[in-house]
PDB file of C-alpha atoms in Angstrom:
ATOM      1  CA  MET A 642     -76.926  19.881  10.790  1.00 42.00           C
ATOM      2  CA  SER A 643     -77.601  16.848   9.201  1.00 41.00           C
ATOM      3  CA  LEU A 644     -80.144  16.477   6.234  1.00 44.00           C
ATOM      4  CA  PRO A 645     -83.205  14.393   6.731  1.00 43.00           C
ATOM      5  CA  HIS A 646     -82.511  10.787   5.046  1.00 41.00           C
ATOM      6  CA  ASP A 647     -85.941   9.420   4.154  1.00 38.00           C
ATOM      7  CA  PRO A 648     -88.116  11.034   1.445  1.00 40.00           C
ATOM      8  CA  LEU A 649     -85.947  14.056   1.372  1.00 42.00           C
ATOM      9  CA  ARG A 650     -82.892  12.533  -0.199  1.00 41.00           C
ATOM     10  CA  PRO A 651     -83.585  10.931  -3.741  1.00 40.00           C
ATOM     11  CA  SER A 652     -82.045   7.451  -4.482  1.00 39.00           C
ATOM     12  CA  ARG A 653     -81.402   8.854  -8.214  1.00 41.00           C
ATOM     13  CA  ILE A 654     -78.392  10.610  -9.294  1.00 41.00           C
ATOM     14  CA  PRO A 655     -79.109  14.253 -10.308  1.00 42.00           C
ATOM     15  CA  ASP A 656     -79.166  15.578 -13.401  1.00 54.00           C
ATOM     16  CA  GLU A 657     -76.861  18.714 -14.345  1.00 65.00           C
ATOM     17  CA  LYS A 658     -79.423  19.560 -17.743  1.00 71.00           C
ATOM     18  CA  VAL A 659     -82.023  19.821 -15.376  1.00 73.00           C
ATOM     19  CA  ALA A 660     -80.742  21.679 -12.460  1.00 79.00           C
ATOM     20  CA  ALA A 661     -79.134  24.395 -15.085  1.00 82.00           C
ATOM     21  CA  GLU A 662     -83.095  24.550 -16.650  1.00 84.00           C
ATOM     22  CA  ILE A 663     -84.620  24.871 -13.318  1.00 86.00           C
ATOM     23  CA  VAL A 664     -82.155  27.732 -12.440  1.00 86.00           C
ATOM     24  CA  GLU A 665     -83.225  28.796 -15.889  1.00 87.00           C
ATOM     25  CA  ALA A 666     -86.550  28.736 -15.489  1.00 86.00           C
ATOM     26  CA  TYR A 667     -86.052  30.546 -11.703  1.00 87.00           C
ATOM     27  CA  ALA A 668     -84.676  33.270 -13.767  1.00 86.00           C
ATOM     28  CA  VAL A 669     -87.781  34.032 -15.784  1.00 85.00           C
ATOM     29  CA  ALA A 670     -89.935  33.514 -12.711  1.00 85.00           C
ATOM     30  CA  LEU A 671     -88.013  36.167 -10.855  1.00 86.00           C
ATOM     31  CA  SER A 672     -89.108  38.380 -14.151  1.00 82.00           C
ATOM     32  CA  ALA A 673     -92.129  37.866 -14.222  1.00 79.00           C
ATOM     33  CA  ARG A 674     -92.241  38.906 -10.180  1.00 79.00           C
ATOM     34  CA  ARG A 675     -90.672  42.017 -11.261  1.00 78.00           C
ATOM     35  CA  LEU A 676     -88.002  41.711  -9.372  1.00 80.00           C
ATOM     36  CA  ALA A 677     -84.995  44.367  -9.934  1.00 81.00           C
ATOM     37  CA  PRO A 678     -82.120  42.812 -12.244  1.00 83.00           C
ATOM     38  CA  SER A 679     -80.007  43.134 -10.521  1.00 81.00           C
ATOM     39  CA  THR A 680     -81.701  41.508  -7.628  1.00 84.00           C
ATOM     40  CA  ILE A 681     -82.536  38.570 -10.227  1.00 87.00           C
ATOM     41  CA  THR A 682     -78.661  38.696 -11.179  1.00 87.00           C
ATOM     42  CA  ARG A 683     -77.414  38.357  -7.420  1.00 87.00           C
ATOM     43  CA  TYR A 684     -80.250  35.488  -6.300  1.00 89.00           C
ATOM     44  CA  ARG A 685     -79.182  33.861  -9.829  1.00 89.00           C
ATOM     45  CA  GLN A 686     -75.723  33.629  -8.761  1.00 88.00           C
ATOM     46  CA  VAL A 687     -77.624  32.102  -4.938  1.00 89.00           C
ATOM     47  CA  ALA A 688     -79.229  29.522  -6.941  1.00 89.00           C
ATOM     48  CA  GLU A 689     -76.878  28.408  -9.373  1.00 88.00           C
ATOM     49  CA  HIS A 690     -74.295  27.899  -5.690  1.00 88.00           C
ATOM     50  CA  PHE A 691     -77.344  25.802  -3.882  1.00 87.00           C
ATOM     51  CA  ALA A 692     -77.592  23.633  -6.824  1.00 86.00           C
ATOM     52  CA  ALA A 693     -73.653  22.852  -7.230  1.00 85.00           C
ATOM     53  CA  TRP A 694     -73.746  22.508  -2.754  1.00 83.00           C
ATOM     54  CA  CYS A 695     -76.772  20.105  -3.875  1.00 82.00           C
ATOM     55  CA  ASP A 696     -75.067  17.917  -6.704  1.00 76.00           C
ATOM     56  CA  ALA A 697     -71.211  17.845  -5.667  1.00 69.00           C
ATOM     57  CA  ASP A 698     -72.181  17.361  -1.826  1.00 58.00           C
ATOM     58  CA  HIS A 699     -74.936  15.345  -1.305  1.00 62.00           C
ATOM     59  CA  HIS A 700     -76.542  14.206  -4.729  1.00 71.00           C
ATOM     60  CA  ILE A 701     -79.835  16.261  -4.279  1.00 77.00           C
ATOM     61  CA  ASP A 702     -81.684  16.439  -7.143  1.00 78.00           C
ATOM     62  CA  LEU A 703     -82.557  20.103  -7.440  1.00 78.00           C
ATOM     63  CA  ALA A 704     -85.988  19.296  -8.918  1.00 79.00           C
ATOM     64  CA  SER A 705     -86.928  17.391  -5.279  1.00 79.00           C
ATOM     65  CA  VAL A 706     -85.819  20.055  -2.685  1.00 82.00           C
ATOM     66  CA  ARG A 707     -87.544  20.533   0.507  1.00 83.00           C
ATOM     67  CA  PRO A 708     -86.854  23.845   2.846  1.00 85.00           C
ATOM     68  CA  ALA A 709     -84.787  21.623   5.142  1.00 83.00           C
ATOM     69  CA  HIS A 710     -82.337  21.334   2.619  1.00 84.00           C
ATOM     70  CA  VAL A 711     -82.373  24.908   2.416  1.00 84.00           C
ATOM     71  CA  ASP A 712     -82.482  24.883   6.050  1.00 83.00           C
ATOM     72  CA  ALA A 713     -79.096  22.274   5.925  1.00 81.00           C
ATOM     73  CA  PHE A 714     -77.095  25.075   3.110  1.00 82.00           C
ATOM     74  CA  LEU A 715     -78.131  28.094   5.445  1.00 81.00           C
ATOM     75  CA  SER A 716     -76.562  26.706   8.570  1.00 77.00           C
ATOM     76  CA  ALA A 717     -74.310  24.459   8.034  1.00 75.00           C
ATOM     77  CA  HIS A 718     -72.479  25.123   4.560  1.00 78.00           C
ATOM     78  CA  LEU A 719     -72.660  28.177   4.309  1.00 75.00           C
ATOM     79  CA  SER A 720     -70.682  30.345   6.733  1.00 68.00           C
ATOM     80  CA  HIS A 721     -67.807  28.374   6.372  1.00 73.00           C
ATOM     81  CA  CYS A 722     -68.276  27.822   2.347  1.00 75.00           C
ATOM     82  CA  ALA A 723     -64.973  27.128   0.070  1.00 72.00           C
ATOM     83  CA  CYS A 724     -66.773  26.761  -3.244  1.00 74.00           C
ATOM     84  CA  ALA A 725     -64.733  27.513  -5.673  1.00 65.00           C
ATOM     85  CA  HIS A 726     -66.826  29.710  -7.957  1.00 60.00           C
ATOM     86  CA  GLY A 727     -67.265  31.902  -4.880  1.00 59.00           C
ATOM     87  CA  GLY A 728     -70.692  33.342  -4.353  1.00 67.00           C
ATOM     88  CA  ARG A 729     -73.309  35.237  -2.299  1.00 73.00           C
ATOM     89  CA  ARG A 730     -73.234  34.877   1.014  1.00 72.00           C
ATOM     90  CA  ALA A 731     -75.423  36.998   3.441  1.00 76.00           C
ATOM     91  CA  ILE A 732     -77.752  34.990   5.042  1.00 77.00           C
ATOM     92  CA  ALA A 733     -80.849  36.898   4.490  1.00 78.00           C
ATOM     93  CA  GLU A 734     -79.688  37.065   1.042  1.00 82.00           C
ATOM     94  CA  CYS A 735     -79.700  33.520   0.289  1.00 86.00           C
ATOM     95  CA  ARG A 736     -82.685  32.584   2.111  1.00 86.00           C
ATOM     96  CA  ALA A 737     -85.167  35.185   0.316  1.00 86.00           C
ATOM     97  CA  ALA A 738     -83.623  33.460  -3.072  1.00 88.00           C
ATOM     98  CA  LEU A 739     -83.558  30.113  -2.116  1.00 89.00           C
ATOM     99  CA  ARG A 740     -87.307  30.927  -0.794  1.00 88.00           C
ATOM    100  CA  HIS A 741     -87.987  32.389  -4.106  1.00 87.00           C
ATOM    101  CA  LEU A 742     -86.902  28.739  -5.580  1.00 89.00           C
ATOM    102  CA  LEU A 743     -88.481  26.273  -4.264  1.00 87.00           C
ATOM    103  CA  ARG A 744     -91.894  28.229  -5.093  1.00 86.00           C
ATOM    104  CA  THR A 745     -90.862  28.116  -8.610  1.00 83.00           C
ATOM    105  CA  ILE A 746     -90.005  24.627  -7.559  1.00 81.00           C
ATOM    106  CA  GLY A 747     -93.358  23.864  -6.346  1.00 77.00           C
ATOM    107  CA  ALA A 748     -91.930  23.042  -2.797  1.00 61.00           C
ATOM    108  CA  PRO A 749     -93.714  24.809   0.298  1.00 59.00           C
ATOM    109  CA  ALA A 750     -91.449  27.725   1.431  1.00 52.00           C
ATOM    110  CA  GLY A 751     -92.211  28.358   4.555  1.00 53.00           C
ATOM    111  CA  PRO A 752     -93.572  30.997   6.531  1.00 54.00           C
ATOM    112  CA  THR A 753     -91.940  34.297   5.118  1.00 51.00           C
ATOM    113  CA  ARG A 754     -91.917  36.846   5.832  1.00 56.00           C
ATOM    114  CA  ALA A 755     -94.353  40.163   5.696  1.00 66.00           C
ATOM    115  CA  ILE A 756     -93.019  42.725   3.291  1.00 75.00           C
ATOM    116  CA  THR A 757     -92.220  46.202   4.924  1.00 83.00           C
ATOM    117  CA  ALA A 758     -93.145  50.063   4.284  1.00 87.00           C
ATOM    118  CA  VAL A 759     -89.066  50.004   3.970  1.00 88.00           C
ATOM    119  CA  ASP A 760     -89.027  47.088   1.650  1.00 85.00           C
ATOM    120  CA  GLU A 761     -91.551  49.369  -0.477  1.00 87.00           C
ATOM    121  CA  GLU A 762     -89.908  52.436  -0.054  1.00 90.00           C
ATOM    122  CA  VAL A 763     -86.373  50.669  -1.274  1.00 88.00           C
ATOM    123  CA  ALA A 764     -87.858  49.010  -4.359  1.00 87.00           C
ATOM    124  CA  LEU A 765     -89.062  52.739  -5.207  1.00 89.00           C
ATOM    125  CA  TYR A 766     -85.451  53.933  -4.531  1.00 90.00           C
ATOM    126  CA  GLU A 767     -83.825  51.406  -6.811  1.00 87.00           C
ATOM    127  CA  ARG A 768     -86.334  52.028  -9.474  1.00 87.00           C
ATOM    128  CA  TYR A 769     -85.296  55.536  -9.444  1.00 90.00           C
ATOM    129  CA  LEU A 770     -81.221  54.418  -9.952  1.00 89.00           C
ATOM    130  CA  SER A 771     -82.187  52.434 -12.801  1.00 84.00           C
ATOM    131  CA  GLU A 772     -84.433  53.896 -14.885  1.00 85.00           C
ATOM    132  CA  VAL A 773     -83.632  57.670 -13.708  1.00 87.00           C
ATOM    133  CA  CYS A 774     -79.568  57.901 -12.896  1.00 87.00           C
ATOM    134  CA  GLY A 775     -78.937  55.094 -15.230  1.00 84.00           C
ATOM    135  CA  ALA A 776     -76.616  53.841 -12.289  1.00 82.00           C
ATOM    136  CA  ALA A 777     -74.378  50.673 -12.935  1.00 78.00           C
ATOM    137  CA  ASP A 778     -75.515  47.026 -10.786  1.00 74.00           C
ATOM    138  CA  GLN A 779     -72.787  47.199  -8.584  1.00 75.00           C
ATOM    139  CA  THR A 780     -73.839  50.800  -7.643  1.00 83.00           C
ATOM    140  CA  ARG A 781     -77.174  50.422  -6.909  1.00 83.00           C
ATOM    141  CA  VAL A 782     -76.639  47.018  -4.369  1.00 81.00           C
ATOM    142  CA  HIS A 783     -74.564  49.205  -2.411  1.00 82.00           C
ATOM    143  CA  ARG A 784     -76.454  52.400  -2.133  1.00 89.00           C
ATOM    144  CA  ILE A 785     -79.461  50.284  -1.819  1.00 87.00           C
ATOM    145  CA  ARG A 786     -77.981  47.996   1.637  1.00 87.00           C
ATOM    146  CA  HIS A 787     -76.971  51.544   3.025  1.00 89.00           C
ATOM    147  CA  VAL A 788     -80.205  53.079   2.047  1.00 91.00           C
ATOM    148  CA  ARG A 789     -82.003  49.748   3.524  1.00 90.00           C
ATOM    149  CA  ALA A 790     -79.913  49.968   6.825  1.00 89.00           C
ATOM    150  CA  PHE A 791     -80.775  53.601   7.181  1.00 91.00           C
ATOM    151  CA  LEU A 792     -84.277  53.148   7.285  1.00 92.00           C
ATOM    152  CA  THR A 793     -84.114  49.697   8.936  1.00 90.00           C
ATOM    153  CA  SER A 794     -82.660  51.936  11.592  1.00 90.00           C
ATOM    154  CA  LEU A 795     -85.340  54.717  11.943  1.00 90.00           C
ATOM    155  CA  PHE A 796     -88.801  53.301  11.329  1.00 90.00           C
ATOM    156  CA  GLY A 797     -87.763  48.815  11.896  1.00 88.00           C
ATOM    157  CA  VAL A 798     -90.830  47.367  10.943  1.00 85.00           C
ATOM    158  CA  GLY A 799     -92.876  50.878  10.876  1.00 89.00           C
ATOM    159  CA  PRO A 800     -94.049  53.538   7.423  1.00 91.00           C
ATOM    160  CA  VAL A 801     -91.860  55.506   6.465  1.00 91.00           C
ATOM    161  CA  ARG A 802     -92.506  59.158   7.638  1.00 91.00           C
ATOM    162  CA  ASP A 803     -91.229  62.070   5.974  1.00 89.00           C
ATOM    163  CA  GLU A 804     -91.565  64.756   8.305  1.00 89.00           C
ATOM    164  CA  ALA A 805     -88.982  62.642  10.730  1.00 88.00           C
ATOM    165  CA  LEU A 806     -85.851  62.941   7.399  1.00 87.00           C
ATOM    166  CA  ARG A 807     -84.226  65.147   9.549  1.00 87.00           C
ATOM    167  CA  PRO A 808     -80.831  66.461   9.470  1.00 85.00           C
ATOM    168  CA  THR A 809     -79.860  65.022  12.303  1.00 87.00           C
ATOM    169  CA  CYS A 810     -80.908  61.719  11.452  1.00 88.00           C
ATOM    170  CA  PHE A 811     -78.245  61.462   8.548  1.00 87.00           C
ATOM    171  CA  GLY A 812     -75.569  62.270  10.721  1.00 84.00           C
ATOM    172  CA  ASP A 813     -76.378  60.007  13.232  1.00 87.00           C
ATOM    173  CA  PHE A 814     -76.288  57.312  11.528  1.00 88.00           C
ATOM    174  CA  LEU A 815     -73.149  57.868   9.266  1.00 86.00           C
ATOM    175  CA  THR A 816     -71.722  58.619  12.955  1.00 85.00           C
ATOM    176  CA  ALA A 817     -72.874  55.219  13.879  1.00 86.00           C
ATOM    177  CA  ARG A 818     -71.698  53.042  10.987  1.00 83.00           C
ATOM    178  CA  ALA A 819     -67.925  55.432  10.500  1.00 81.00           C
ATOM    179  CA  GLN A 820     -67.222  54.001  13.558  1.00 81.00           C
ATOM    180  CA  GLY A 821     -64.225  51.184  12.744  1.00 74.00           C
ATOM    181  CA  CYS A 822     -65.080  51.522   8.767  1.00 76.00           C
ATOM    182  CA  ARG A 823     -62.366  52.558   6.556  1.00 78.00           C
ATOM    183  CA  PRO A 824     -62.238  56.112   5.246  1.00 77.00           C
ATOM    184  CA  GLY A 825     -63.426  55.465   1.462  1.00 79.00           C
ATOM    185  CA  THR A 826     -66.088  53.125   3.231  1.00 83.00           C
ATOM    186  CA  ALA A 827     -67.436  55.520   5.158  1.00 84.00           C
ATOM    187  CA  GLY A 828     -67.547  57.912   2.313  1.00 86.00           C
ATOM    188  CA  VAL A 829     -68.939  55.065  -0.168  1.00 87.00           C
ATOM    189  CA  ILE A 830     -72.208  55.392   3.300  1.00 89.00           C
ATOM    190  CA  SER A 831     -72.250  59.410   2.833  1.00 89.00           C
ATOM    191  CA  ASN A 832     -72.463  59.402  -0.786  1.00 90.00           C
ATOM    192  CA  ASP A 833     -75.567  56.626  -1.206  1.00 91.00           C
ATOM    193  CA  LEU A 834     -77.040  58.388   1.376  1.00 91.00           C
ATOM    194  CA  ARG A 835     -76.257  62.091  -0.341  1.00 90.00           C
ATOM    195  CA  SER A 836     -78.005  59.824  -3.170  1.00 92.00           C
ATOM    196  CA  TYR A 837     -81.203  58.706  -1.301  1.00 92.00           C
ATOM    197  CA  VAL A 838     -81.548  62.507  -0.441  1.00 91.00           C
ATOM    198  CA  ARG A 839     -81.391  63.548  -3.955  1.00 92.00           C
ATOM    199  CA  TYR A 840     -84.151  61.201  -5.177  1.00 92.00           C
ATOM    200  CA  LEU A 841     -86.665  62.191  -1.907  1.00 91.00           C
ATOM    201  CA  GLN A 842     -86.105  66.085  -2.923  1.00 90.00           C
ATOM    202  CA  LEU A 843     -86.758  65.260  -6.665  1.00 90.00           C
ATOM    203  CA  HIS A 844     -89.783  63.749  -5.276  1.00 89.00           C
ATOM    204  CA  GLY A 845     -90.077  66.951  -2.754  1.00 90.00           C
ATOM    205  CA  ARG A 846     -90.217  65.113   0.105  1.00 89.00           C
ATOM    206  CA  CYS A 847     -87.743  66.404   2.101  1.00 85.00           C
ATOM    207  CA  ALA A 848     -86.589  70.351   2.563  1.00 83.00           C
ATOM    208  CA  ASP A 849     -83.673  71.513   0.626  1.00 80.00           C
ATOM    209  CA  ASP A 850     -80.630  71.802   4.184  1.00 80.00           C
ATOM    210  CA  VAL A 851     -81.691  67.581   4.815  1.00 82.00           C
ATOM    211  CA  GLY A 852     -78.643  66.759   2.986  1.00 78.00           C
ATOM    212  CA  ALA A 853     -76.237  69.103   5.347  1.00 78.00           C
ATOM    213  CA  GLY A 854     -76.246  67.011   7.769  1.00 75.00           C
ATOM    214  CA  ILE A 855     -74.170  64.023   6.159  1.00 83.00           C
ATOM    215  CA  PRO A 856     -70.394  65.339   7.622  1.00 77.00           C
ATOM    216  CA  THR A 857     -68.350  65.235   4.545  1.00 79.00           C
ATOM    217  CA  VAL A 858     -65.617  62.016   5.110  1.00 75.00           C
ATOM    218  CA  ALA A 859     -62.397  63.451   4.859  1.00 70.00           C
ATOM    219  CA  ARG A 860     -60.152  61.946   2.617  1.00 68.00           C
ATOM    220  CA  TRP A 861     -56.372  63.440   2.177  1.00 68.00           C
ATOM    221  CA  ARG A 862     -54.370  64.029  -0.475  1.00 68.00           C
ATOM    222  CA  LEU A 863     -52.488  60.820  -2.162  1.00 66.00           C
ATOM    223  CA  ALA A 864     -53.874  58.959   0.861  1.00 64.00           C
ATOM    224  CA  ASN A 865     -55.925  56.551  -1.153  1.00 62.00           C
ATOM    225  CA  VAL A 866     -53.331  56.276  -3.837  1.00 65.00           C
ATOM    226  CA  PRO A 867     -52.691  52.167  -4.160  1.00 68.00           C
ATOM    227  CA  VAL A 868     -49.035  50.788  -3.330  1.00 72.00           C
ATOM    228  CA  HIS A 869     -48.163  49.611  -6.195  1.00 79.00           C
ATOM    229  CA  LEU A 870     -45.976  46.403  -6.621  1.00 82.00           C
ATOM    230  CA  GLN A 871     -42.228  46.402  -8.367  1.00 86.00           C
ATOM    231  CA  PRO A 872     -41.676  45.057 -11.380  1.00 88.00           C
ATOM    232  CA  SER A 873     -39.738  41.723  -9.345  1.00 90.00           C
ATOM    233  CA  GLU A 874     -43.027  41.552  -7.629  1.00 89.00           C
ATOM    234  CA  VAL A 875     -45.450  41.120 -10.231  1.00 90.00           C
ATOM    235  CA  LYS A 876     -43.345  38.654 -11.415  1.00 91.00           C
ATOM    236  CA  ARG A 877     -43.386  36.168  -8.433  1.00 92.00           C
ATOM    237  CA  PHE A 878     -46.826  36.460  -8.034  1.00 91.00           C
ATOM    238  CA  LEU A 879     -47.555  35.315 -11.933  1.00 92.00           C
ATOM    239  CA  HIS A 880     -45.206  32.753 -11.466  1.00 92.00           C
ATOM    240  CA  SER A 881     -47.062  31.609  -7.917  1.00 93.00           C
ATOM    241  CA  PHE A 882     -49.782  29.875  -9.751  1.00 93.00           C
ATOM    242  CA  ASP A 883     -49.431  25.946 -10.796  1.00 92.00           C
ATOM    243  CA  ARG A 884     -50.644  26.147 -14.533  1.00 91.00           C
ATOM    244  CA  GLN A 885     -50.915  22.241 -14.344  1.00 91.00           C
ATOM    245  CA  THR A 886     -53.757  22.506 -12.584  1.00 91.00           C
ATOM    246  CA  VAL A 887     -57.279  24.084 -15.197  1.00 90.00           C
ATOM    247  CA  ARG A 888     -57.654  26.048 -11.842  1.00 91.00           C
ATOM    248  CA  GLY A 889     -54.513  27.297 -11.867  1.00 92.00           C
ATOM    249  CA  ARG A 890     -54.674  28.090 -15.478  1.00 93.00           C
ATOM    250  CA  ARG A 891     -57.691  29.821 -14.890  1.00 93.00           C
ATOM    251  CA  ASP A 892     -56.079  32.290 -11.835  1.00 93.00           C
ATOM    252  CA  TYR A 893     -52.916  32.921 -14.194  1.00 94.00           C
ATOM    253  CA  ALA A 894     -55.185  34.523 -16.875  1.00 93.00           C
ATOM    254  CA  MET A 895     -57.618  36.380 -14.567  1.00 94.00           C
ATOM    255  CA  ALA A 896     -54.143  37.620 -13.141  1.00 94.00           C
ATOM    256  CA  LEU A 897     -52.545  38.624 -16.782  1.00 93.00           C
ATOM    257  CA  CYS A 898     -56.157  41.118 -17.195  1.00 92.00           C
ATOM    258  CA  LEU A 899     -55.435  43.022 -13.742  1.00 92.00           C
ATOM    259  CA  THR A 900     -51.563  43.312 -14.241  1.00 91.00           C
ATOM    260  CA  VAL A 901     -51.506  43.421 -18.099  1.00 91.00           C
ATOM    261  CA  LEU A 902     -54.378  44.855 -19.109  1.00 90.00           C
ATOM    262  CA  GLY A 903     -55.318  47.159 -16.640  1.00 89.00           C
ATOM    263  CA  LEU A 904     -58.816  45.571 -15.708  1.00 89.00           C
ATOM    264  CA  ARG A 905     -60.409  46.188 -12.979  1.00 87.00           C
ATOM    265  CA  ALA A 906     -61.801  43.321 -10.918  1.00 87.00           C
ATOM    266  CA  SER A 907     -65.725  43.267 -12.028  1.00 84.00           C
ATOM    267  CA  GLU A 908     -64.418  43.596 -15.360  1.00 87.00           C
ATOM    268  CA  VAL A 909     -62.262  40.393 -15.539  1.00 90.00           C
ATOM    269  CA  ALA A 910     -65.266  38.744 -14.021  1.00 87.00           C
ATOM    270  CA  ASP A 911     -67.562  39.210 -16.994  1.00 85.00           C
ATOM    271  CA  VAL A 912     -65.291  38.794 -19.543  1.00 88.00           C
ATOM    272  CA  ARG A 913     -67.157  36.367 -21.832  1.00 88.00           C
ATOM    273  CA  LEU A 914     -65.237  34.874 -25.246  1.00 87.00           C
ATOM    274  CA  ALA A 915     -67.726  35.719 -27.296  1.00 87.00           C
ATOM    275  CA  ASP A 916     -66.308  39.460 -26.187  1.00 89.00           C
ATOM    276  CA  VAL A 917     -62.318  38.448 -27.821  1.00 91.00           C
ATOM    277  CA  ASP A 918     -62.027  39.124 -30.909  1.00 92.00           C
ATOM    278  CA  TRP A 919     -59.051  36.087 -31.747  1.00 91.00           C
ATOM    279  CA  ARG A 920     -58.583  38.271 -35.720  1.00 90.00           C
ATOM    280  CA  ALA A 921     -58.328  41.736 -34.515  1.00 91.00           C
ATOM    281  CA  GLY A 922     -56.105  40.925 -30.865  1.00 91.00           C
ATOM    282  CA  THR A 923     -58.530  43.183 -28.865  1.00 92.00           C
ATOM    283  CA  LEU A 924     -60.987  42.545 -26.114  1.00 91.00           C
ATOM    284  CA  THR A 925     -63.982  44.222 -25.841  1.00 90.00           C
ATOM    285  CA  VAL A 926     -64.466  45.413 -21.757  1.00 88.00           C
ATOM    286  CA  ARG A 927     -68.564  45.601 -21.434  1.00 79.00           C
ATOM    287  CA  ALA A 928     -69.840  48.557 -20.485  1.00 72.00           C
ATOM    288  CA  GLY A 929     -69.632  49.816 -16.513  1.00 65.00           C
ATOM    289  CA  LYS A 930     -70.019  52.743 -14.104  1.00 62.00           C
ATOM    290  CA  THR A 931     -68.946  54.852 -16.979  1.00 61.00           C
ATOM    291  CA  HIS A 932     -71.962  53.330 -19.020  1.00 67.00           C
ATOM    292  CA  ARG A 933     -68.693  52.747 -22.352  1.00 75.00           C
ATOM    293  CA  ALA A 934     -67.839  49.915 -23.836  1.00 81.00           C
ATOM    294  CA  ARG A 935     -63.694  49.690 -24.489  1.00 87.00           C
ATOM    295  CA  VAL A 936     -61.612  47.762 -26.813  1.00 91.00           C
ATOM    296  CA  LEU A 937     -58.133  46.853 -25.618  1.00 91.00           C
ATOM    297  CA  PRO A 938     -55.033  45.100 -27.787  1.00 91.00           C
ATOM    298  CA  VAL A 939     -54.686  41.602 -26.652  1.00 91.00           C
ATOM    299  CA  THR A 940     -51.385  41.102 -25.776  1.00 90.00           C
ATOM    300  CA  VAL A 941     -49.255  37.086 -26.767  1.00 91.00           C
ATOM    301  CA  GLN A 942     -49.073  36.484 -23.610  1.00 92.00           C
ATOM    302  CA  VAL A 943     -53.052  37.064 -22.971  1.00 91.00           C
ATOM    303  CA  GLY A 944     -54.246  35.736 -25.683  1.00 90.00           C
ATOM    304  CA  ARG A 945     -52.135  32.904 -24.731  1.00 92.00           C
ATOM    305  CA  ALA A 946     -53.135  32.271 -21.142  1.00 92.00           C
ATOM    306  CA  LEU A 947     -57.347  32.574 -22.223  1.00 90.00           C
ATOM    307  CA  VAL A 948     -56.936  30.320 -24.921  1.00 89.00           C
TER     308      VAL A 948
END
């Protein structure tokens, strides 16, 4: 899809500082609209991705974007995105995030989807996960995704009726979704549905036997133990990065955090400069799913790569 030229494309070169200020104001606006913190984080990632596309690919001033630019980003770029920084690529999520961005900028956002009863139910469930369970952001993301899919398959855009939440509904949904999934993924969906059932039971909205309709996914003993790399393979892996380039040095540092420090991918992505105590030679890993921060020693090899 080609972008329109006049009057949508401005002639002046975009200002990165202005774009950063708009994204920051966008996050503040989302918070004022009482969106969940996890949603704000995901929407901000979409806005940053869109801003980078506007700047690098089309020299579009973020303050001057219009719905046509959003349509071009969604249809022509997102499906084959190869941006170095990555970003969220779900079309529906990106469209929703950019509608909020257009509203923040003051541009006409076009027709918006009406809020359904499922949307309201999911919002209440996410609040329960955050305030009652204290679930981590990533945990809330996949639980909300699966519960939304379940409720949409059952009710569509109609009202959410508690009497319709029978054990067979949960079992049928899991059986259908598990087709083609790995046992681990099916197990995650099963756990997410059980979490939603506990939420319903806490509020007296379903019978105690509803959870019995969610089948247990077979997980054979030691089946999930990963096949680890041999020391020679780790060495070849670390030597595969081109440390003459900025991207290669970054990837090498990330690989060392994974292989030497044993960090999860999400923990590596969350590392900030302030987390490193250079005098003590330690790295503070922020609280994640365990809700406890950890302090790890930084080896000379890892420290040099981070520098």
